[in-house]
Short mmCIF file of C-alpha atoms in Angstrom, two decimals:
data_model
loop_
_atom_site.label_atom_id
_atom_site.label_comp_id
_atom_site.label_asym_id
_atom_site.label_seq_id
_atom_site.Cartn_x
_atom_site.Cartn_y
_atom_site.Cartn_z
CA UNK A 1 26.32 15.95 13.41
CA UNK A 2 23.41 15.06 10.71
CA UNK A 3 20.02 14.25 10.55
CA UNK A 4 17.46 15.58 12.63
CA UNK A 5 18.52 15.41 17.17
CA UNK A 6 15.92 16.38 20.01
CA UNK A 7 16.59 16.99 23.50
CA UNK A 8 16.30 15.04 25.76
CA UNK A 9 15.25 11.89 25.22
CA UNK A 10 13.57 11.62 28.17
CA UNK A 11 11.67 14.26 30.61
CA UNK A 12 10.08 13.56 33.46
CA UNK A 13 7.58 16.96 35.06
CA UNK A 14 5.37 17.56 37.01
CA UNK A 15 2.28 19.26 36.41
CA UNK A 16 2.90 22.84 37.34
CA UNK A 17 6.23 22.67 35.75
CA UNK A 18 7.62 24.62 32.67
CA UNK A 19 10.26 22.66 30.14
CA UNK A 20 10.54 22.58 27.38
CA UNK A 21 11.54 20.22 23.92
CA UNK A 22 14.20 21.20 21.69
CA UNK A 23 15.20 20.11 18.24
CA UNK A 24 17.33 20.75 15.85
CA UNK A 25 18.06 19.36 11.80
CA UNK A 26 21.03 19.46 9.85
CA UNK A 27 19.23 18.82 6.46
CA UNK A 28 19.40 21.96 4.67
CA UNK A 29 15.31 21.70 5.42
CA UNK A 30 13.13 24.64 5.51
CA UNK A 31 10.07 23.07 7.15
CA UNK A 32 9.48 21.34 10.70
CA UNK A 33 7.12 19.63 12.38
CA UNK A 34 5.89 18.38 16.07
CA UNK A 35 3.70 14.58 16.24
CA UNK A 36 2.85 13.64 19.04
CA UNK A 37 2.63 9.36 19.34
CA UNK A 38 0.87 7.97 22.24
CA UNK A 39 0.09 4.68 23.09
CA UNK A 40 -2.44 2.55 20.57
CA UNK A 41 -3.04 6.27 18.88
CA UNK A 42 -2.32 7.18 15.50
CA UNK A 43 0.46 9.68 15.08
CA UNK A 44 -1.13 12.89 15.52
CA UNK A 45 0.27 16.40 13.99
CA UNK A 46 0.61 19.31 16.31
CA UNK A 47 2.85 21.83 14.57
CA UNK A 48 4.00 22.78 11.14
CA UNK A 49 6.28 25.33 10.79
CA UNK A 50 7.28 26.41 6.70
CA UNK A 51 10.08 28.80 6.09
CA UNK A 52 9.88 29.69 9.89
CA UNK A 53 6.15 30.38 9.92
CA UNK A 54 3.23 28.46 11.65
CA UNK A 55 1.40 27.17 8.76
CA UNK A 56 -0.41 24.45 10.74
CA UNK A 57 -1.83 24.11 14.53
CA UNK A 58 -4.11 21.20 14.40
CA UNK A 59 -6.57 22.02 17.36
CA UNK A 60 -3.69 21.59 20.29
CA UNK A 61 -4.00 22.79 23.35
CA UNK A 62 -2.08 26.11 24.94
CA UNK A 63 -0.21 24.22 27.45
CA UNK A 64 1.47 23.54 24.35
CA UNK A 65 3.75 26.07 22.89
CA UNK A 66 5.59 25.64 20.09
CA UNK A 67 8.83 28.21 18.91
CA UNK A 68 10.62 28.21 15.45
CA UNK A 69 13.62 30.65 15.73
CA UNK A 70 15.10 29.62 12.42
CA UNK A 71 15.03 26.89 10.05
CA UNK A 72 17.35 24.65 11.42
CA UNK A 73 15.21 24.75 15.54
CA UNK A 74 12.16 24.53 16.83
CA UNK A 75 10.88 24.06 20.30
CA UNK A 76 7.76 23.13 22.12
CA UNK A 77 7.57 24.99 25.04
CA UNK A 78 5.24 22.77 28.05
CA UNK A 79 3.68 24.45 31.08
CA UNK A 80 1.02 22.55 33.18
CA UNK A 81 0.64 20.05 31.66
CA UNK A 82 -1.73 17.00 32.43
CA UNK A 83 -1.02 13.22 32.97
CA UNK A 84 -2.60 12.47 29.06
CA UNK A 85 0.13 14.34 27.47
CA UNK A 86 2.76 11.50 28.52
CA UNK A 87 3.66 10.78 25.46
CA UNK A 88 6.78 10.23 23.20
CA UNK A 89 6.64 13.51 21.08
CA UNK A 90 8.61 13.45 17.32
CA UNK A 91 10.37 16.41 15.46
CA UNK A 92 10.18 15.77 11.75
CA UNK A 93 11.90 17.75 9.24
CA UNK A 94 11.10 18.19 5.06
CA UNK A 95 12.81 19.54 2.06
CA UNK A 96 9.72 22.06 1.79
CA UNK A 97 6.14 22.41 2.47
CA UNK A 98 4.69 21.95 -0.71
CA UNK A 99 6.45 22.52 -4.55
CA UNK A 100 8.07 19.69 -6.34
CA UNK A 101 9.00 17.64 -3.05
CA UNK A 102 7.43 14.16 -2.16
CA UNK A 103 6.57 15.61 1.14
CA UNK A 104 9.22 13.27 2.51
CA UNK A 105 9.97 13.52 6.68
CA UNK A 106 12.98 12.63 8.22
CA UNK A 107 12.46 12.25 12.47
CA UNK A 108 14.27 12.64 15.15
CA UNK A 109 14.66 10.00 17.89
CA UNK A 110 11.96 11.70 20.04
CA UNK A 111 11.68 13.23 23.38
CA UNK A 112 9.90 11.05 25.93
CA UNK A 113 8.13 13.17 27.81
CA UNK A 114 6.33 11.62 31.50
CA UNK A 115 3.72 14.01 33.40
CA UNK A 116 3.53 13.06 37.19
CA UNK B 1 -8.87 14.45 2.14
CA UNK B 2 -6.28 11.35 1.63
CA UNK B 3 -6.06 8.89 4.68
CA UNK B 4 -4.54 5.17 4.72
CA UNK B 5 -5.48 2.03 6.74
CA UNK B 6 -3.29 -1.06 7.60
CA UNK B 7 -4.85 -3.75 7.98
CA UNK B 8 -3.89 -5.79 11.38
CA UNK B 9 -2.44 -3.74 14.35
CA UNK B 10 -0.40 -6.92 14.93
CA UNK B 11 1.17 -9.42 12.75
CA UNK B 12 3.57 -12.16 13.75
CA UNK B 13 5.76 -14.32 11.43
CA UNK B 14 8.40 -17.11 12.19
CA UNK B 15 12.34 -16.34 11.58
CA UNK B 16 12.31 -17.30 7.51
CA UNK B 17 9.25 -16.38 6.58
CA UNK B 18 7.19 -14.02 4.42
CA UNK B 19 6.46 -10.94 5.78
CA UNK B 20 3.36 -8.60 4.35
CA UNK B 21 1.86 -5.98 5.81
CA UNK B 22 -1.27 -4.62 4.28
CA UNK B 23 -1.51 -0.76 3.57
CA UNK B 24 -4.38 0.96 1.40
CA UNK B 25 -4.55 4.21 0.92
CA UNK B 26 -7.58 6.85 -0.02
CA UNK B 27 -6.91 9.61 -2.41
CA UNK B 28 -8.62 11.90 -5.28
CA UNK B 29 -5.36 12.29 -7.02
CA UNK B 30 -2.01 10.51 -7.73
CA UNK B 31 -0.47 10.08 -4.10
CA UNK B 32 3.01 9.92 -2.93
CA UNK B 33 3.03 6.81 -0.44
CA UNK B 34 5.53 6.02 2.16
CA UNK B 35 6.70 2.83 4.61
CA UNK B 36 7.95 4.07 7.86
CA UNK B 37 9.73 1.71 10.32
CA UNK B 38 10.35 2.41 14.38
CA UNK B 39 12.38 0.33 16.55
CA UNK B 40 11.85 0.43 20.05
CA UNK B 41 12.63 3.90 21.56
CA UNK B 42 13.52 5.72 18.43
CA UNK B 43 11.65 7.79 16.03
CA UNK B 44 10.65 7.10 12.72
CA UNK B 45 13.04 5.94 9.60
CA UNK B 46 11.88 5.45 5.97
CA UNK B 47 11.76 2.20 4.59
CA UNK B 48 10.79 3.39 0.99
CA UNK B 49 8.78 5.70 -0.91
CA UNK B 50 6.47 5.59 -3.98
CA UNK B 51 6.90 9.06 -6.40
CA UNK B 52 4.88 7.81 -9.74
CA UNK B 53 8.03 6.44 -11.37
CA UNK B 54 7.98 2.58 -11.39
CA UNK B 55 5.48 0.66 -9.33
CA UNK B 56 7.39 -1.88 -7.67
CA UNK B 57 9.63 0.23 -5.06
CA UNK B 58 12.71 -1.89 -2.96
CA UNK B 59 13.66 -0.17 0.17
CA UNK B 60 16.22 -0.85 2.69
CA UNK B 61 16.11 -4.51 4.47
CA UNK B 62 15.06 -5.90 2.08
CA UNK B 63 11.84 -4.83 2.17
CA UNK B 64 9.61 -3.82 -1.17
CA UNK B 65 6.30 -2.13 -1.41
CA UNK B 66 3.89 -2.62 -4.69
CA UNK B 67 1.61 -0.06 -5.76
CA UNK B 68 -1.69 -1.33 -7.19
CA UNK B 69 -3.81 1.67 -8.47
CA UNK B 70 -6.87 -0.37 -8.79
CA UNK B 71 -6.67 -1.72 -5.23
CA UNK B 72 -5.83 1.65 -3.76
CA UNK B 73 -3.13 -0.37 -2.11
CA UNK B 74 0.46 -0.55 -1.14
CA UNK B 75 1.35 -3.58 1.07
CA UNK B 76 4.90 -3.83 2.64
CA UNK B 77 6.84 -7.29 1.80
CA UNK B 78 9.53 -9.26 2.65
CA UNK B 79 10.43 -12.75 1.60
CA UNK B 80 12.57 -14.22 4.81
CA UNK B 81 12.04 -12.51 8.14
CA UNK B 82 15.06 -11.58 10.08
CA UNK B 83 14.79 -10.97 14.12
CA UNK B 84 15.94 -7.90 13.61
CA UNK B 85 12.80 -6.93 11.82
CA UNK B 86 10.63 -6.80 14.55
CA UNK B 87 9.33 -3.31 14.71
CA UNK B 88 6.24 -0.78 14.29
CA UNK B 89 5.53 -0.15 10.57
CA UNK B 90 3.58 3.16 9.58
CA UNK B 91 2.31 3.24 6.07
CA UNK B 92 2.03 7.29 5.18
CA UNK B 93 0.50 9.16 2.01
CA UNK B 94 1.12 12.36 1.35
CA UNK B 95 -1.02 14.88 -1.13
CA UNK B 96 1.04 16.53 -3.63
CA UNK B 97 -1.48 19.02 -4.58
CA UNK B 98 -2.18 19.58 -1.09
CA UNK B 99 0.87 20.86 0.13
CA UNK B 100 1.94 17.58 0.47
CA UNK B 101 0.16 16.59 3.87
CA UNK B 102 1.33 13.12 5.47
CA UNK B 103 -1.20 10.98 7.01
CA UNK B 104 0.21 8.22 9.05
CA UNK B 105 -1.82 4.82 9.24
CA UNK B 106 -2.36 3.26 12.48
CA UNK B 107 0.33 1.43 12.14
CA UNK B 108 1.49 -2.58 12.44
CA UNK B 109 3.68 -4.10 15.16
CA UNK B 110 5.36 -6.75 13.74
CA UNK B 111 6.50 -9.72 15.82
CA UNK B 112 9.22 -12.24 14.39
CA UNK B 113 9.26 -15.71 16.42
CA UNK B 114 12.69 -18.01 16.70
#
């Protein structure tokens, strides 16, 4: 399998529920990243993750939890949650955070996520 | 802090015709600039990128971006639209001095009529 997969595509919860979003890359990458993309918003950047470290949490919430265990996954853990975070949420992955790179992302398909 | 803005949250073309989609960017130092395209239900794929090496950049699609220093710009074109071109685009820059941050534009749905 290549590029960059998250599961599942779709995820419907409600609001006292716990789920979470995995995803995984096949790149040989060393950094991640969680966007969120709702609805006439620009994309907005929750996560960065370099070498396995947090290196960026832009102001989200708790409810949102994100997990790097490696290089290759990362997950964003979701307990209650509220009806405004129905959005479609997008792993990214890059060569590396910084150096020589162009900074280049490569996505995943998303994860579709609904909260009832 | 870089940023972009594309012009026109909408745009809508006929089968055959020229396709441009405005992008300018805002930056204190040489950027890196990107063209992102999203079909319906799928996450984001790169059309083509800009890295300081020659200013006229083709992509997949047949699409090609120009980079115009002293308009701050980088505007997406295409000389025939296809159907299959209807899509969101996302102009991006990204700092290379600055870790290399990527700021998305608003992006532009474009629409391609029969």
């Amino acid at each position: 399998e290549t590029g960059v997969t998250q599961t599942p595509r779709h995820l419907v919860m409600g609001m006292t529920n716990k789920k979470s979003l995995k995803c995984e890359q096949h790149l040989g990458h060393n950094a991640m990243y969680w966007y969120k993309q709702s609805a006439k918003k620009p994309l907005e950047l929750m996560f960065v993750y370099s070498l396995e470290e947090r290196v960026e949490n832009n102001s989200v919430p708790s409810r949102f939890s994100p997990e790097c265990p490696n290089s290759s996954h990362l997950f964003l853990h979701l307990h209650t949650l509220q009806p405004e975070d129905s959005a479609l949420y997008l792993c990214a992955s890059s060569q590396d955070k910084g150096g020589i790179d162009t900074g280049e992302l490569f996505f995943g398909e998303g994860s579709r996520l609904t909260v009832l | 802090a870089q940023s972009v803005t594309q012009l026109g949250s909408h745009v809508s073309v006929s089968e055959g015709a020229l396709v441009l989609l405005r992008c300018n960017y805002s930056s204190s130092v040489p950027p890196y600039l990107f063209w992102y395209v999203q079909y319906p239900n799928q996450g984001l794929q790169l059309l083509l990128k800009y890295t300081s090496a020659a200013t006229l950049v083709k992509g997949i699609n047949g699409f090609e971006a120009e980079f115009k220093k002293s308009e701050t710009s980088f505007h997406l074109t295409k000389p025939s639209a296809h159907m299959s071109d209807a899509a969101e685009y996302f102009c991006a820059v990204s700092d290379p001095y600055n870790n290399n941050d990527m700021r998305f534009g608003a992006g532009t749905r474009l629409t391609v009529k029969p």
